[in-house]
Structure formats: C-alpha cells, structure tokens
XYZ file of C-alpha atoms in Angstrom:
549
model
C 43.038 40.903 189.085
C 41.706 37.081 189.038
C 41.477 35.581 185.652
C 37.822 34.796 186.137
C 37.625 39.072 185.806
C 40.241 39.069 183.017
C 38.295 35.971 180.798
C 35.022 38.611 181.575
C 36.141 42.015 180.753
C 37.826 40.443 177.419
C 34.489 38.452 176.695
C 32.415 41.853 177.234
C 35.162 43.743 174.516
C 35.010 41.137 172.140
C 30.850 41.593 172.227
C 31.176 45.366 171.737
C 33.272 44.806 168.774
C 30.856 42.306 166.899
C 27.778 44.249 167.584
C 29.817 47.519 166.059
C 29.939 45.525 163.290
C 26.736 44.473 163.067
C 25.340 47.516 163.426
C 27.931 49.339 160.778
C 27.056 46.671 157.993
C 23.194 46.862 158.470
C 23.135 50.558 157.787
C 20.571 52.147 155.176
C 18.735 55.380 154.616
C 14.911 55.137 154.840
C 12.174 58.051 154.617
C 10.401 59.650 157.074
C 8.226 56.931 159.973
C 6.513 58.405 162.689
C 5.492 56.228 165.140
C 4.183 57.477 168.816
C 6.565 58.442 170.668
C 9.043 57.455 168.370
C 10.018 59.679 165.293
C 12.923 57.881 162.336
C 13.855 61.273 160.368
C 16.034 60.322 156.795
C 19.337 61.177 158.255
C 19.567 58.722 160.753
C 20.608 54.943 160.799
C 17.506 52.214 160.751
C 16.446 48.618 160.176
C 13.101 47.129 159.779
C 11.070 48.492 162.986
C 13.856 49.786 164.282
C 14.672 53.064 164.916
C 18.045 54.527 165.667
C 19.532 57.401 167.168
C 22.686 59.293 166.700
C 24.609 59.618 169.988
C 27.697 61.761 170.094
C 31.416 60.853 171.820
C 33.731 63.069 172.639
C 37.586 62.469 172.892
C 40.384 64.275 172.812
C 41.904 63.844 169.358
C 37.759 63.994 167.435
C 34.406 63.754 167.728
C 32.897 60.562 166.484
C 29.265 59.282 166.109
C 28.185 55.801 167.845
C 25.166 54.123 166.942
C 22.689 53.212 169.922
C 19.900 50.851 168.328
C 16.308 51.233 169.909
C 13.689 48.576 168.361
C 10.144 50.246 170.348
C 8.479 47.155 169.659
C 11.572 44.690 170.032
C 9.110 42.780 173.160
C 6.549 40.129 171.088
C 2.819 40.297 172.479
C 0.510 37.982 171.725
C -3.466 39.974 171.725
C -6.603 38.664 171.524
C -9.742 40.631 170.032
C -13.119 40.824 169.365
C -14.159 43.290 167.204
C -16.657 41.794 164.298
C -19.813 39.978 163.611
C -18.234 37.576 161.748
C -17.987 34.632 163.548
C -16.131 32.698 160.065
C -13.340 34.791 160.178
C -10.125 32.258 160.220
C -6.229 33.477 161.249
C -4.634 34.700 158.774
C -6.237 37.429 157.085
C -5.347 40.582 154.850
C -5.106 43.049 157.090
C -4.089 40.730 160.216
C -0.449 39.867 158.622
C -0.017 43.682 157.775
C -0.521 44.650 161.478
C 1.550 41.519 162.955
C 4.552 42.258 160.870
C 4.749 46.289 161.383
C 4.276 46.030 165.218
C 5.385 42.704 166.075
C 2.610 41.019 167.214
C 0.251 38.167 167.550
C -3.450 39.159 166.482
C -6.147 36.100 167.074
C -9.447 37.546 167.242
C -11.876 35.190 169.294
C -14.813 33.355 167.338
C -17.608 35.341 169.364
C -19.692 38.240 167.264
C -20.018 41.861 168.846
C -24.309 41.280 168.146
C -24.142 37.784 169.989
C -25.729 38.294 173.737
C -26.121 34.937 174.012
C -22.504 34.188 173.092
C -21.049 37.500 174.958
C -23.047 36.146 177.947
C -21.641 33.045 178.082
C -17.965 33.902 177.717
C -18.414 36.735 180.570
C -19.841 33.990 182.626
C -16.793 32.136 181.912
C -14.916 34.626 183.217
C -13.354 35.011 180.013
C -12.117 38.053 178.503
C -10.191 38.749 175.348
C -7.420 41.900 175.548
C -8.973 44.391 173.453
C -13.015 43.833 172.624
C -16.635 46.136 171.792
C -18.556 43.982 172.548
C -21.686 45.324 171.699
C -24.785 44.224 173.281
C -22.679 42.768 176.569
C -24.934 42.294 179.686
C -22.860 44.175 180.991
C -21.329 47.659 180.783
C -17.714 48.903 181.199
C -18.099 49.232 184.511
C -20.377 46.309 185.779
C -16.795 44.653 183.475
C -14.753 46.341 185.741
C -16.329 45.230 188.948
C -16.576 41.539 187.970
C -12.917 41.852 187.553
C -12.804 41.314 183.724
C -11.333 44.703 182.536
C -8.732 47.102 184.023
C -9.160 50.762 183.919
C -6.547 53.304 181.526
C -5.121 56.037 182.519
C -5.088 59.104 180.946
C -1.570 59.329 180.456
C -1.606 56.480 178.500
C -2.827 58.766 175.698
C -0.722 61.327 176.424
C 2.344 59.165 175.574
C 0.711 56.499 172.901
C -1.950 57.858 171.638
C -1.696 61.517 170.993
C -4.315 62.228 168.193
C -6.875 60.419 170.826
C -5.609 62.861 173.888
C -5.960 66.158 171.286
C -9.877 65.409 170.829
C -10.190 65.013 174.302
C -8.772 68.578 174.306
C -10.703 69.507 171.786
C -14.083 68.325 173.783
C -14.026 69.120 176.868
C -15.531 69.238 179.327
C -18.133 66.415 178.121
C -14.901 64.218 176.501
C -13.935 63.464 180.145
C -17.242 62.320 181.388
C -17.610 59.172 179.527
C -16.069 55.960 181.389
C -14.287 58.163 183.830
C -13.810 56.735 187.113
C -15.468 60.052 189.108
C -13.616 60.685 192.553
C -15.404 60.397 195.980
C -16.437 64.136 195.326
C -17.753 63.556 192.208
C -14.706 65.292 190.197
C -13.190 63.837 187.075
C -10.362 61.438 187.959
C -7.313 60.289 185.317
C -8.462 56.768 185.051
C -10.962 55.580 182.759
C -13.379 52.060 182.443
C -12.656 51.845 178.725
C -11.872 53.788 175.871
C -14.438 55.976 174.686
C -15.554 56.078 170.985
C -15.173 59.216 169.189
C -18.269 59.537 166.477
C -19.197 62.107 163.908
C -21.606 64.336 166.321
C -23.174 65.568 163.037
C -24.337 62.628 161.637
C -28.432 61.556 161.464
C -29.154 57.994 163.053
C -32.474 58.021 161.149
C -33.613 60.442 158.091
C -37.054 60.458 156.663
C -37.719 59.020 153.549
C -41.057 58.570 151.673
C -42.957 56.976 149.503
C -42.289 59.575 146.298
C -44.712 57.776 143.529
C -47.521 57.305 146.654
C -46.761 61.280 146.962
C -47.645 62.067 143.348
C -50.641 59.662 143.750
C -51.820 61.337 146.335
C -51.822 65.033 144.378
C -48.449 66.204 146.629
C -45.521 68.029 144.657
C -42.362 69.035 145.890
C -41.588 72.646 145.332
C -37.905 72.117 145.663
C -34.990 70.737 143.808
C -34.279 66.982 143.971
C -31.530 65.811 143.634
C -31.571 61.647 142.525
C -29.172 59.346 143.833
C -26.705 56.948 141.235
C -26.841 53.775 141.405
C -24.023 51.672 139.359
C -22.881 48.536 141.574
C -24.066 45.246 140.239
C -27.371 44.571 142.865
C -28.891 48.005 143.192
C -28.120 49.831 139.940
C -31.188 48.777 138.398
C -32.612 51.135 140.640
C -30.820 54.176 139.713
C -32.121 57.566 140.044
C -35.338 56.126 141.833
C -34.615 57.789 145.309
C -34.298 61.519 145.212
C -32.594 63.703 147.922
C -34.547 67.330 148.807
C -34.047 70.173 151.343
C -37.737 70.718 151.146
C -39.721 70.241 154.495
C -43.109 69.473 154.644
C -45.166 72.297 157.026
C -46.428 69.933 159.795
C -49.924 70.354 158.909
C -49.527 68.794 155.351
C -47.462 66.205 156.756
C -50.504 65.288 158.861
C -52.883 65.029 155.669
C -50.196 62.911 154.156
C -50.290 60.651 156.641
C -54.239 60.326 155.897
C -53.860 60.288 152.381
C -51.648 57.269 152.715
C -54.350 55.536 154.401
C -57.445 57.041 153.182
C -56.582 57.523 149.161
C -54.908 54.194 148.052
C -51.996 55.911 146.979
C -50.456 52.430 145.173
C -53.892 52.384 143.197
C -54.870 48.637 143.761
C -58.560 49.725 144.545
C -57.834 48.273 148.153
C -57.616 49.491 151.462
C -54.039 48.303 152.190
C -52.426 51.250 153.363
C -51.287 53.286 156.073
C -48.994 56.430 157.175
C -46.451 54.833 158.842
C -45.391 53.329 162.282
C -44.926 54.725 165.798
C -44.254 52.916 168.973
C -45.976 52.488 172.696
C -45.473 55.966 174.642
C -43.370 53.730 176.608
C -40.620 52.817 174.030
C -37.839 55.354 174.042
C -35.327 55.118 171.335
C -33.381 57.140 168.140
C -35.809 55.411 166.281
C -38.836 57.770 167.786
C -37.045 60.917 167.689
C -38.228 62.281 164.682
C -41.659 61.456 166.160
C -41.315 63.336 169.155
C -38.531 65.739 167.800
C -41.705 67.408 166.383
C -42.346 69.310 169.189
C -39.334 69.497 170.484
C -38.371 66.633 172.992
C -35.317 63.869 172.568
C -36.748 60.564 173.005
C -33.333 58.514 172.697
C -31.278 60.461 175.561
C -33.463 61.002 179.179
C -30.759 63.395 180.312
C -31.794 66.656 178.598
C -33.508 68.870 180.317
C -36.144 71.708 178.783
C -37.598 75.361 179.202
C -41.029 74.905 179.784
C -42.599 78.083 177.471
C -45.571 77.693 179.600
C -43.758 77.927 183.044
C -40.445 78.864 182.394
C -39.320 76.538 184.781
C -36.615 74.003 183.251
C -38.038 70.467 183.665
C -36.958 66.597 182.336
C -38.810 65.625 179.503
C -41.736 64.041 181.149
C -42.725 66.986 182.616
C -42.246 69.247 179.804
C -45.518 70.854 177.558
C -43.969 69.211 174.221
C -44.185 65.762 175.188
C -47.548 66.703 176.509
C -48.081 67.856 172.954
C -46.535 64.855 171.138
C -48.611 62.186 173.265
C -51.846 64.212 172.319
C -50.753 64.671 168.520
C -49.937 60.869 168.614
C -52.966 59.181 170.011
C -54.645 61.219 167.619
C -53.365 60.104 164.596
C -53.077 56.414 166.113
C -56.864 56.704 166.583
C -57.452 57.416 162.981
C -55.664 54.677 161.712
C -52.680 57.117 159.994
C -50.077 55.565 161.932
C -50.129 52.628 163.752
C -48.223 50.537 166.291
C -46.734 46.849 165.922
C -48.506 43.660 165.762
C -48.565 42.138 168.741
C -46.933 38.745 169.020
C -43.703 39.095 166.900
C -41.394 37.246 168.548
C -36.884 36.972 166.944
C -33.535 37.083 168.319
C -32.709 40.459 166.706
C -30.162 41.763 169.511
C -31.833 45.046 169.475
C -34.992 43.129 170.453
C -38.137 41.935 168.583
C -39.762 45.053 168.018
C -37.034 45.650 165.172
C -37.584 42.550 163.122
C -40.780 43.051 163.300
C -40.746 46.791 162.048
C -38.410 45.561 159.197
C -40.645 42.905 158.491
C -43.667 45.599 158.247
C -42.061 47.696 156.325
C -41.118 45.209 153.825
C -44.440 44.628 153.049
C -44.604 47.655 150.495
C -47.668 48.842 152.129
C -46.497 51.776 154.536
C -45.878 55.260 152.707
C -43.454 56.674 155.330
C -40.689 55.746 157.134
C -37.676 57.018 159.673
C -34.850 54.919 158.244
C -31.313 54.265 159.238
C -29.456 56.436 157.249
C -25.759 54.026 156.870
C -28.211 51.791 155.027
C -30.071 53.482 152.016
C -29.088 51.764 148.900
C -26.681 49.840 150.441
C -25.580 46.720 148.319
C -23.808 45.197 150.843
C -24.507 43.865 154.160
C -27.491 42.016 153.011
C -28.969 40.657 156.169
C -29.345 44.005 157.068
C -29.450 46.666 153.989
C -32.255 43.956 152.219
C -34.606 44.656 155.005
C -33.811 48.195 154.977
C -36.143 50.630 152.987
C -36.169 51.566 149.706
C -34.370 48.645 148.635
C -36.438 46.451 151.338
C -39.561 47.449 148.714
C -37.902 46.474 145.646
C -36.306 43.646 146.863
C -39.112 42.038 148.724
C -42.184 43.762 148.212
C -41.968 43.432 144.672
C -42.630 46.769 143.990
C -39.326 47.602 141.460
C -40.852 50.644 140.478
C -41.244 52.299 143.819
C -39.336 56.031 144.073
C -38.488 57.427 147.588
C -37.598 60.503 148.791
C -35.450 61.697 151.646
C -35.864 65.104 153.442
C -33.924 67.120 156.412
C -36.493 66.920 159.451
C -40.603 66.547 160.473
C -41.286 70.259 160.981
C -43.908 71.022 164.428
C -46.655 72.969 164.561
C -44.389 75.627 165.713
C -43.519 76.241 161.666
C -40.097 75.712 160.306
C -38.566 79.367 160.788
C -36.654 80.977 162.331
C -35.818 77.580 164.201
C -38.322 75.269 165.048
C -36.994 72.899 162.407
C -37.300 70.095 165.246
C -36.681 66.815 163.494
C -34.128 64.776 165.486
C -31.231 65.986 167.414
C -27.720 64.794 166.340
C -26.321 61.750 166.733
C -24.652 62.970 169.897
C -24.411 66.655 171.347
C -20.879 65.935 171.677
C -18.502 63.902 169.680
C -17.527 61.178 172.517
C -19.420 58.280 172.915
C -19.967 55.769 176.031
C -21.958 52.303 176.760
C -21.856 48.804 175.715
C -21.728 50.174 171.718
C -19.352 53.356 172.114
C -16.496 51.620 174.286
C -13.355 49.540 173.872
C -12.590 47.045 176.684
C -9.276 46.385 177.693
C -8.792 42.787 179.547
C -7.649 42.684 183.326
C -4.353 40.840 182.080
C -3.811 43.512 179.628
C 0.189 45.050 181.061
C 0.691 48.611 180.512
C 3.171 47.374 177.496
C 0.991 45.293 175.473
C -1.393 48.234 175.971
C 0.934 50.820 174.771
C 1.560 48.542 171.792
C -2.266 48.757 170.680
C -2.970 52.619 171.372
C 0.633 52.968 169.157
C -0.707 51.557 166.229
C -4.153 52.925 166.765
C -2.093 56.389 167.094
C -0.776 55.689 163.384
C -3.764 54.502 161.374
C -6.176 57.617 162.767
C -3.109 60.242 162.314
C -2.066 58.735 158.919
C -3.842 60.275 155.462
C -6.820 58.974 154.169
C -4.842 57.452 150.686
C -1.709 56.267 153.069
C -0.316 53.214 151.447
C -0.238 51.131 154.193
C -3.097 52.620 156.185
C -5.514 52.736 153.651
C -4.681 48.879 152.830
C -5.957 48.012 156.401
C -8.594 50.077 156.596
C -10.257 49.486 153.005
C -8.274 46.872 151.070
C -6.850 46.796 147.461
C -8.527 48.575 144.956
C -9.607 46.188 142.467
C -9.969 43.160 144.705
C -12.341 44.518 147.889
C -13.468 47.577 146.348
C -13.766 50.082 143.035
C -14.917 53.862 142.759
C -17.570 55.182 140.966
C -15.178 58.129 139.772
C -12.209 59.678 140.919
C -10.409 57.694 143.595
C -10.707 59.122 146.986
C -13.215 61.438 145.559
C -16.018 59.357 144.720
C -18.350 56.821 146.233
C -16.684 53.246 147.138
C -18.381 50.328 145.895
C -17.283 47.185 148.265
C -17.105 43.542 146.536
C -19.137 41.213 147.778
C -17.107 39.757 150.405
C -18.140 36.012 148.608
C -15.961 37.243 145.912
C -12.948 37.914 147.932
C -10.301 35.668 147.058
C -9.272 33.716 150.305
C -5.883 35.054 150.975
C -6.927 38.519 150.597
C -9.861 38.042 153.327
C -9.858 40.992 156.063
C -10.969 40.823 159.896
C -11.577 44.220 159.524
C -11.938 45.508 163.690
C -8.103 45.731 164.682
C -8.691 49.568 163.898
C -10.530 51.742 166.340
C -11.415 54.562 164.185
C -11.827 58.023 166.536
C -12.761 61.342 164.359
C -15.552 63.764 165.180
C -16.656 64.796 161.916
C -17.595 62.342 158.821
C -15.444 60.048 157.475
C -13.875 60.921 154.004
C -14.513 57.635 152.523
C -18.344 56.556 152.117
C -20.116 54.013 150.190
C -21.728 55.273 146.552
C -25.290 56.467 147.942
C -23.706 57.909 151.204
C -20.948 59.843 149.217
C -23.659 61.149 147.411
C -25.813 62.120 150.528
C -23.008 63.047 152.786
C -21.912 66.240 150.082
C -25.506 67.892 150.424
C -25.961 66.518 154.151
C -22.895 67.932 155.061
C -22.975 71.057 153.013
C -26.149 72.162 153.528
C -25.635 71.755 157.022
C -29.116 69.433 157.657
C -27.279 68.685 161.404
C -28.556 72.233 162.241
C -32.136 72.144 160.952
C-alpha cells in the first residue's frame, strides 16, 4: 500500500472520529416538529433545523446506535416574491426574519404591487420575473407567462411529496380541482403538470351582499318583520357607529323590492324636500361582472361566470345564458326600471386608474354621495377600519365618512328574491363565490419563475405545507400569519373566539413591520380568524347557511 493511500485512509478515520464527537456533544431532546416529508419525534437526537435519525449497527459482541444527521434544508436559497400592494415595504420585516431563520432562506420581495398593471407590465416586458409572485391584474395569464418563457410549470408530485395538505383538497375536489392551470394533453385529458398553483378559496363565501339604506326604509313606511341582529362596533375609527348596521334573514318578495326602488326615488326618503334620490345602480347589458349578479341572479342567470349553462323552462332545451328566458327576463325587468329613473347607470365620462377599471371609482364615488338607498357591496369591507383607501369608499362607512350623513343605519339581507317567490327555492340572489373551492386566473394563481429548481421549489411548498396544516393559535404560525397580540392586533373578547381588531399599520413600531404575502393560504371553507364586523357576520352567514339561499 503507497503512503499517499495510508496518509488518506488515516485522514478519513481521524474525520469520523471528530464528527462522532461532534455529533455526541450536540445532543438534546426537543418536542414533536413536523415538517413535510420530514417528521423529528421526542426520542430522537436533533439540532436547530436539523433532524436526526436513529440508525442501528450490528456486531458481534452488541448492538449499538449511530447517529446519521439529516439537515432538510441544510442547501441556502435565496427567493424573490411579490405578493403585496405595498410598494414601502423595506427588508427586514416581522414575519420575513421568522421565515428566513426556520427554513434557511433569503426572502426579498420585489418593490412592484400585485394592483400595479402598469408596473406588472413593465417588469414582464423586461423579461423579469421574481420566483414566487400573484400578480394580480398581470397582462398576462399563467399561461400566456408560460409561453413567454417567464414561468415553469409544477408537477403534481410536487404536492404529493411537499405539500400534502394542498394534494388532500385536490382529493377532496375533484374532478373540477384538476382543471384549473392544468396543462390538458393533446386529447384533451388532465395531464400531471400544472401553469401555476391554484388558489383554494372559501366556495361559500358572498363577493357582494345587499345592504340598504335602513332609516330611508322607515322613511319610506317599510318594516322588517324579522329579527335584526346589529353589528358592534368598538375599534377607535368606526365605533362611533355602533349598532347602526343591522344584519336580517328577512328577504324582501321581489315585488316590494321593486316599489322600494321607487320609493327611493319618488318619496325623498332622507326628507330634504328635494328630489335627490334614487334606487340604486346597475350597469350597461354589456358589463358582466360579480358585481351584477345579484341583479341578474333575480331570475336566475350568473352574470360573473359565462360557462354555466341553463334549462330553458320554456323549451327544455339546456342553453348558455344568452339564450336562456331569464336573461330575457332580467333585460326586460331592467330597462324597465332604468326607464323610470329607479335605478340608473354611470355618468358618463369618469375617467381613474382603479385597476379594476373606471367604472369602479366611479361607482364608489356615486355611492359616496349619500344619495342612493341601495347597494350590492363587497362584503370583506363592511365596517372595516382598516384599509382606508378602500373600506372609506366602501358603504356604510363611505356615508358616514364622506357623505356626512353620521346618522345613516343600513341593513344587510341574504339575496334579491325573483318574481318566481322565495320558496321552495327560487331564492336567486347570487351564486357562490365559486361552485367549487379551486380558483384560477391572474387573481387565483401563484407563479413560479422559469429559474425556479425543483429544490428551491420544494423549499417554498414545505413551509407553505406547515403554516396551512399548523393550528389556528400555533405559536409560531399564528405570529406570521397575524402578528403579536398587543402590537398588530387586539380582540374584542375571547382570543381566537372573537373579532380581531388590526392596528393601524402607522402605529406599528418599525421593527415589528410585516410583508405579510410569504403565506399562500389554501382552505375551502372560511377562515377562523375575521375582523370584528365579519366575525360577527360570518356566525349567522355561516350558520344560517345564506350560501344556499
């Protein structure tokens, strides 16, 4: 044997025996860690992030146990992200040095908003693409991304191996789980690869609820023979307010709801002695959106989603919904009422940069004006404190905000019944959210950049793994997701029981400031955790079961 082999085989020996004792003095108990793919249990032998096994040796004179360390995120990946609106946001924050220590990573989250097309246009242009983005309103889709080369496509086993909670609720949804982002074969089929990664929203939720003018109501000689329930109020901006919007399972036959509308406009329901008021607004026949489907859900027909298909009653036949006898009926019913002056479309003219376009500035900026008696709201807003440049446009607090009307009361009810009646089931109103619980399109997909290795990949769908699998009060989870009690948020009552009241993000003292999108949160039903008006809306939403009216 040479002595270049001898100087080797002793060098190798000498290793072994160093990292033995490495590994023998760093040796502590720690409690349970489950991480995808990877599960510590008490019994066995850990450091920080690293897991370790017990392998067994057998000689002839005993059995002995050798330690065989396995760190699953010993390789360092640097990730970039968009995932906010908040173009401010510096490194550093709250939640970001949480995530980089436990997985070993490098967050830096790109200074481009999610509701900048402008900006999102420009980088795309670029050819510029961080790892992991939404980026909302994109030109482009996932798969216009894919073609231009930005994104690469994830397969399914991916999920299988990182991300198990995600794979179970594609499980759990199929068929219609598969067909969002999935890149079909040549005969149409479902293949294993996907464009992005598919949002996963609560398919019982309302995008818009109907809420009215309650005081205008009473003006106007209506009562509601029903229990209402009135919503608290206690942060600092809204609570003022309290108990001045009212929550009812009452719905108004569609015949009074017609003479409402007229009353609004024909029996100056604020009392001013003027003729300043109207019903509400409705769009062009051409404008198809969530916000007209309680409009057209009326007589039965989805404005929001082309795809549905109907039973004509008249025919039998099954038709799309331009050919169908309800939309017949709606267009009918709602040149009508436009002709009377009960509800009326948009000034012409209005021209803003609102990324949803125009028309929704301008229907914020109408209703604002405390002179419209009904309205289809977005529900994630009413009473919200926070989020001003959104909530403060948003009715009821839109009225007492800006319209100078602090006295206004609102109510909020399940659906706009049809002249079909409201039993046994022709409680139209709006569809859900979603008829099933995954989502696709430029605002219901994560992108995952070109450059993006199967490892760094793995890394991100790991820890998105833990935070959706880990309970709601977990005391690291709930830390990224919501913050410290007592510095960016309080309860109105019982902790994790109550309605969360978020401090205004001015307040925040600058080392505890949060990015706040490094979680992709998947779940089907609602979220446990809601603001103080939605906790309080989200107990009778949810168990009365409005989603099926």
């Amino acid at each position: 044997m040479s002595k270049n082999i001898i100087r080797l085989v002793s060098m190798l020996v000498l290793i072994g025996v160093i990292f033995s004792m490495i590994a023998c003095s760093s040796s502590t108990e720690q409690p349970n860690v489950t991480t995808a793919g990877v599960t510590t249990s008490a019994a066995t032998t850990t450091t920080k992030a690293v897991t370790t096994q017990a392998q067994t040796t057998t000689t002839a004179a005993a059995t002995t146990t050798k330690a065989v360390e396995v760190n699953p995120f010993a390789e360092f990946f640097e990730i970039t992200w968009i995932a906010s609106r908040d173009t401010t946001y510096e490194e550093g924050g709250f939640d970001e040095k949480m995530l980089e220590e436990k997985y070993n990573i490098d967050l830096q989250p790109w200074a481009v908003s999610t509701y900048d097309p402008q900006g999102i246009a420009m980088m795309l242009a670029a050819g510029d693409m961080p790892d992991i983005s939404h980026l909302d309103h994109s030109p482009w889709n996932a798969v216009q991304m894919y073609e231009q080369g930005l994104t690469r496509l994830i397969n399914i086993e991916m999920y299988k191996k990182y991300f198990p909670y995600y794979y179970e609720l594609i499980l759990q949804n199929e068929p219609t789980s598969m067909m969002h982002n999935n890149v079909r074969n040549e005969d149409g089929s479902f293949s294993d690869n996907f464009y992005g990664i598919s949002y996963v929203v609560d398919n019982k939720w309302y995008y818009n609820a109907p809420l009215a003018r309650l005081d205008w109501l009473e003006n106007i000689g209506y009562e509601i023979d029903a229990k209402m329930t009135p919503i608290t109020l206690t942060d600092e901006k809204l609570g003022k307010y309290s108990g001045q919007v009212f929550i009812t399972n009452y719905i108004f036959p569609h015949e009074d709801f017609n003479d409402i509308l007229r009353a609004f406009t024909e029996d100056d329901p604020d009392g001013n002695g003027e003729d300043d008021t109207y019903g509400g607004v409705i769009f062009n026949h051409n404008f198809r959106s969530a916000w007209c489907d309680l409009w057209w859900g009326q007589f039965g027909v989805n404005s929001s989603d082309g795809n549905f298909m109907y039973e004509d009653k008249a025919t039998g036949d099954i038709v799309p919904w331009y050919a169908f006898s309800g939309y017949r009926d709606y267009m009918a019913w709602a040149v009508d009422m436009r002709d009377k002056g009960y509800i009326r479309t948009l000034p012409e003219g209005y021209e803003s940069l609102a990324p949803q376009g125009s028309w929704y500035d301008n229907l914020l900026a109408n209703w604002m004006t405390g002179k419209i008696g009904y309205f289809f709201c977005d529900r994630q807003y009413i009473c919200r404190p926070d989020f001003p440049e959104y909530s403060d446009r948003q009715p009821p607090q839109s009225i007492w905000l800006n319209a100078g009307d602090e006295d206004a009361t609102f109510v909020t009810f399940p659906v706009l019944a049809g002249p079909q009646g409201v039993e046994p089931n022709h409680k139209w109103g709006q569809r859900r959210y979603g008829l099933d619980a995954f989502g696709s399109g430029t605002f219901r997909t994560w992108n995952i950049g070109a450059d993006v290795s199967d490892a760094k990949l793995a890394r991100v769908l790991t820890m998105w793994n833990d935070g959706n699998s880990a309970a709601l009060n977990d005391e690291f989870w709930s830390k990224v997701k919501f913050g410290i009690e007592g510095v960016h948020y309080k309860w109105t009552g019982d902790a994790w029981d109550s309605g969360m009241i978020t401090t205004d993000a001015t307040k925040i003292p600058p080392h505890y400031k949060k990015y706040g999108g490094f979680l992709g949160i998947f779940r089907s039903g609602p979220s446990g955790i809601a603001n103080e008006p939605q906790s309080q809306y989200n107990k009778i939403f949810y168990g009365e079961e409005w989603y099926k009216d």
